[in-house]
Coordinates of C-alpha atoms in Angstrom, one line a residue:
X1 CA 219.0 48.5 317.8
X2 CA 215.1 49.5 316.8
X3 CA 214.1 47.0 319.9
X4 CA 216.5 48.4 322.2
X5 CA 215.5 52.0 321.4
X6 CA 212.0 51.3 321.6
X7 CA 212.5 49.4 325.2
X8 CA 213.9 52.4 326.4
X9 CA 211.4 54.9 324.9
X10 CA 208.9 52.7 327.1
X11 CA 211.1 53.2 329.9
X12 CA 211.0 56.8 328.8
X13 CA 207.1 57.3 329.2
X14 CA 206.5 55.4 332.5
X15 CA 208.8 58.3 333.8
X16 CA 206.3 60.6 332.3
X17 CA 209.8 62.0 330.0
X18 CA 207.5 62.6 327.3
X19 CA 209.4 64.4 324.8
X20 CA 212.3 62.2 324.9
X21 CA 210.2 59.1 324.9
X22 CA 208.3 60.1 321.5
X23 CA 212.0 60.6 320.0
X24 CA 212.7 57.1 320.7
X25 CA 209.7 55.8 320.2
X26 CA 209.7 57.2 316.1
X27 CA 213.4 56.1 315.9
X28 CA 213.0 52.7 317.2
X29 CA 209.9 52.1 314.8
X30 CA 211.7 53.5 312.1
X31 CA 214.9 51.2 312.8
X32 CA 212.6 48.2 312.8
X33 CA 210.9 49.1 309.2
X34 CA 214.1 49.6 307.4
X35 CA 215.0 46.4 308.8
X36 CA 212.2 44.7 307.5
X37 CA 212.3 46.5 303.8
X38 CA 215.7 45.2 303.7
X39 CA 215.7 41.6 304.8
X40 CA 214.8 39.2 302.4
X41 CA 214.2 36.0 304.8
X42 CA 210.5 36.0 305.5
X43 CA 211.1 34.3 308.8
X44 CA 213.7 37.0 310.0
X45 CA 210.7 39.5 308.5
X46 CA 208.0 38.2 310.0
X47 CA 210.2 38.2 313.3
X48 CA 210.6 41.9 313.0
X49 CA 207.4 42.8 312.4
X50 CA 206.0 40.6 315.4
X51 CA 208.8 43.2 317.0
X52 CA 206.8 46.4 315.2
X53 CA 203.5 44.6 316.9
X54 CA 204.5 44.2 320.3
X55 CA 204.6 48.0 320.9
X56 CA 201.0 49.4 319.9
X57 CA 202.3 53.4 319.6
X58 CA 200.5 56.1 317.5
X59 CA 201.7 59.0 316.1
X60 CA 199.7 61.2 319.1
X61 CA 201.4 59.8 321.5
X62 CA 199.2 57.0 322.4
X63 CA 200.7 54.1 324.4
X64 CA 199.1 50.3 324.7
X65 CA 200.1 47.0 326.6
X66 CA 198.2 44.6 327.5
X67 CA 198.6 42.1 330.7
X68 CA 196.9 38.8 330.9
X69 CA 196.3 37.5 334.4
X70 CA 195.9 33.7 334.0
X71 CA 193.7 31.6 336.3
X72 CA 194.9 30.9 339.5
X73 CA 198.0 33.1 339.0
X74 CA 200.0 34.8 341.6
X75 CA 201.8 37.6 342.3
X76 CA 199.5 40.6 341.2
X77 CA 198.8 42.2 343.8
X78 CA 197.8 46.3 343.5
X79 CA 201.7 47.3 344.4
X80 CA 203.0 45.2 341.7
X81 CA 200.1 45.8 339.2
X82 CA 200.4 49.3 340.0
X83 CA 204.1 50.7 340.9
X84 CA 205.0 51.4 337.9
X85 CA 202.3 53.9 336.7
X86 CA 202.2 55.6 340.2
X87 CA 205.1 58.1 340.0
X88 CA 206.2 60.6 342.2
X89 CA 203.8 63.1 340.1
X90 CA 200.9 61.5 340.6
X91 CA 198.5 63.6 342.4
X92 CA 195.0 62.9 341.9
X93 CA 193.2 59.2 341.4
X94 CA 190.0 58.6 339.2
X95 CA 188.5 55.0 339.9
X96 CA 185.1 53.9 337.8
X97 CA 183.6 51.0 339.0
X98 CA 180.5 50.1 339.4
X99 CA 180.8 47.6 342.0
X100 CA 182.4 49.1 344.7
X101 CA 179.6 47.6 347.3
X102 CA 178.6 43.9 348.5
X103 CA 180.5 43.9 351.8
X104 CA 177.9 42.2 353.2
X105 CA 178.6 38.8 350.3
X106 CA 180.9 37.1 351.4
X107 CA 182.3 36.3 348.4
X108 CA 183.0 39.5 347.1
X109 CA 184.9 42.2 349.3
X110 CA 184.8 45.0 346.6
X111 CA 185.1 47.3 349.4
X112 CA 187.6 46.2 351.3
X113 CA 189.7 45.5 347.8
X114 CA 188.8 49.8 347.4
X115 CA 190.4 50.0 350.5
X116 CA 193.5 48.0 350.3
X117 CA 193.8 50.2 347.0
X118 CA 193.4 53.2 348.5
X119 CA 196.1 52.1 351.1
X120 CA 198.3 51.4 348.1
X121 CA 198.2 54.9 347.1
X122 CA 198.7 56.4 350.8
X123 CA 202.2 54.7 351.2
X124 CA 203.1 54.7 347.4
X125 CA 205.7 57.3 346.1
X126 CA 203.3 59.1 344.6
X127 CA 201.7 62.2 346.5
X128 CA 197.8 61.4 346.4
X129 CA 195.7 64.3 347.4
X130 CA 193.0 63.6 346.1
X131 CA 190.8 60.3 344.8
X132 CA 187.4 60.1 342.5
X133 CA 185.2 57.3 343.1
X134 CA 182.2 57.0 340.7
X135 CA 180.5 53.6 341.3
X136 CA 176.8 52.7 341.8
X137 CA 174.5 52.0 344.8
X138 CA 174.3 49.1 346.2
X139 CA 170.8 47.5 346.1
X140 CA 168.1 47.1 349.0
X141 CA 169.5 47.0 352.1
X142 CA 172.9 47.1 351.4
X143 CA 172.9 51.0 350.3
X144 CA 173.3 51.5 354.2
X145 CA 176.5 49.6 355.0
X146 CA 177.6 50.6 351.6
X147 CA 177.6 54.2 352.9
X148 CA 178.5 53.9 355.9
X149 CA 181.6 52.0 354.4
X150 CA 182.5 54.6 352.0
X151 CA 182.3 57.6 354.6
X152 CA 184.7 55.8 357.0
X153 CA 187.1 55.4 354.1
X154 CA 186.6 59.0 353.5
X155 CA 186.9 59.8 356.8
X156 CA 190.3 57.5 357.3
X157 CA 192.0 59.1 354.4
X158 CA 191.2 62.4 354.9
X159 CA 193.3 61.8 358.5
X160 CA 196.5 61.4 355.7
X161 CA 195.9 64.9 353.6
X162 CA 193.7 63.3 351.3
X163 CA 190.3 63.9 349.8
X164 CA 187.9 60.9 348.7
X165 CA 185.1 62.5 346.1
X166 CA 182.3 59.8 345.9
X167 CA 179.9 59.9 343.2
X168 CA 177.3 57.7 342.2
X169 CA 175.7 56.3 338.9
X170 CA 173.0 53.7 338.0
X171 CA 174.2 54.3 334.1
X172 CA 178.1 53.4 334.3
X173 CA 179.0 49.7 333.4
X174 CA 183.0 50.5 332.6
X175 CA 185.9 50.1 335.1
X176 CA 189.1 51.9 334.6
X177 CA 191.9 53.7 336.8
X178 CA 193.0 57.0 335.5
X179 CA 196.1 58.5 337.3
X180 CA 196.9 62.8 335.9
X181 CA 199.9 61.7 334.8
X182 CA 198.2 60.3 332.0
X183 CA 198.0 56.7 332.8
X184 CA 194.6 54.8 332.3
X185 CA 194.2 51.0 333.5
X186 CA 191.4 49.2 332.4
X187 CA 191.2 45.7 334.1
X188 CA 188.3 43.4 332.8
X189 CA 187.1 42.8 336.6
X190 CA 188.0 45.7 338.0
X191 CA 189.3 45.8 341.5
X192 CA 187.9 42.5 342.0
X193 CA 190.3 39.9 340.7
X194 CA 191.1 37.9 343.3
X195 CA 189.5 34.8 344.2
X196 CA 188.3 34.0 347.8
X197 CA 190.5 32.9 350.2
X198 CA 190.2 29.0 351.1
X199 CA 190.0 31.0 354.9
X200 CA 190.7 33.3 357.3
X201 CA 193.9 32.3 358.4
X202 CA 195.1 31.0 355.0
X203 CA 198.4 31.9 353.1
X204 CA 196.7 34.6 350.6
X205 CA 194.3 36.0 352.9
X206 CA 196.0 39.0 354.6
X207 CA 198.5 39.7 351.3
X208 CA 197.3 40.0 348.1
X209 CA 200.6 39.1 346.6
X210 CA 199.8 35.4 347.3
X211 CA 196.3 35.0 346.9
X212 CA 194.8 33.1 343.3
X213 CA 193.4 35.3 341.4
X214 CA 190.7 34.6 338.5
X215 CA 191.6 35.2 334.6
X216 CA 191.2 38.4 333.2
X217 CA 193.0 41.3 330.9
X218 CA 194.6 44.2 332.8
X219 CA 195.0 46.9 329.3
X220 CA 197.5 50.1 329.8
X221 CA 197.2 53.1 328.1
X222 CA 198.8 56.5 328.0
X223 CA 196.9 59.4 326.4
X224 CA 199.1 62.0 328.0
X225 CA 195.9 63.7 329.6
X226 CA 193.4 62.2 331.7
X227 CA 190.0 62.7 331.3
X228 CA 188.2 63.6 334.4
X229 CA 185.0 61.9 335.2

């Protein structure tokens, strides 16, 4: 009963019902512990607390999971990474990334994969008006055809009701995805997760959903505010 309670009180925050998810989530955790106190197998206790572990919840309301992308793995593109985070609330986007350049490397579209995210958002439920980019410039001669890049994204978006805020900053090394209903995704490569294509006209190429992506750690968090940059 503590597991199921707590399942739901997850269930709970990714609607953004707050209240009612913190009433499951103290219930739940408190089912699981009187469990525990009163089992006297150490296998069924160590079971329950592995249980306890699994959902990382503090007493401010603080929400953790973790998601590990394994090498080569499939089937994490932005729309599923993303859906469930991007509720009908959501309003306004903070992205941090220093990397969102290099279109002229080949191996390394970081601002196309911007793009395809900000498509994501423009035909998501959610009602994006507006999205803060804070990356860095690109180096020598790419600053130009980084600039040029980001103003036509600008440009583009602002033809669907929404505003692209683009600031810059030689200082920033994290990368992390706030959404204002409270959601923060960290993921350990950023936007850039997916490997190259083996070419243009290769399964993968055209939908993320396919295409291998490298390891990495994708790390969820709700703080029920979001800090803006």
């Amino acid at each position: 009963a503590g597991a199921e309670t707590v399942k739901r009180a997850v269930q709970l925050d990714v609607a953004c019902r707050f209240q009612e998810s913190l009433v499951c989530y103290q219930e739940g955790i408190d089912l699981l512990l009187q469990v525990v106190k009163a089992t006297t197998d150490e296998a069924k206790k160590q079971r329950y607390r592995q249980k306890i572990k699994e959902f990382t919840f503090l007493s401010d309301g603080k929400y953790h999971k973790q998601i590990r992308i394994e090498e080569n793995a499939t089937g994490f593109g932005y729309e599923k990474l993303f859906h469930e985070y991007l509720t009908e609330i959501v309003s306004e986007v903070w992205v941090e990334d220093p990397y969102i350049r290099q279109v002229h490397q080949a191996s390394r579209h970081l601002l196309y994969n911007f793009l395809r995210f900000c498509e994501m958002l423009v035909k998501g439920p959610c009602k994006v008006k507006t999205i803060h980019l804070l990356t860095s410039y690109d180096e020598g001669s790419g600053r130009s055809q980084q600039m040029t890049a980001l103003e036509e994204i600008k440009q583009s978006l602002s033809n669907y009701g929404v505003t692209l805020n683009i600031d810059f900053s030689s200082s920033i090394h994290d990368r992390e995805i706030r959404f204002n209903n409270g959601w923060m995704i960290k993921i350990g490569r950023g936007l850039d997760y997916f490997k190259k294509p083996q070419g243009r006209f290769s399964i993968g190429y055209c939908d993320f959903d396919l295409r291998p992506c490298h390891e990495t750690t994708v790390d969820v968090f709700h703080t029920k505010h979001t800090k803006k940059m």
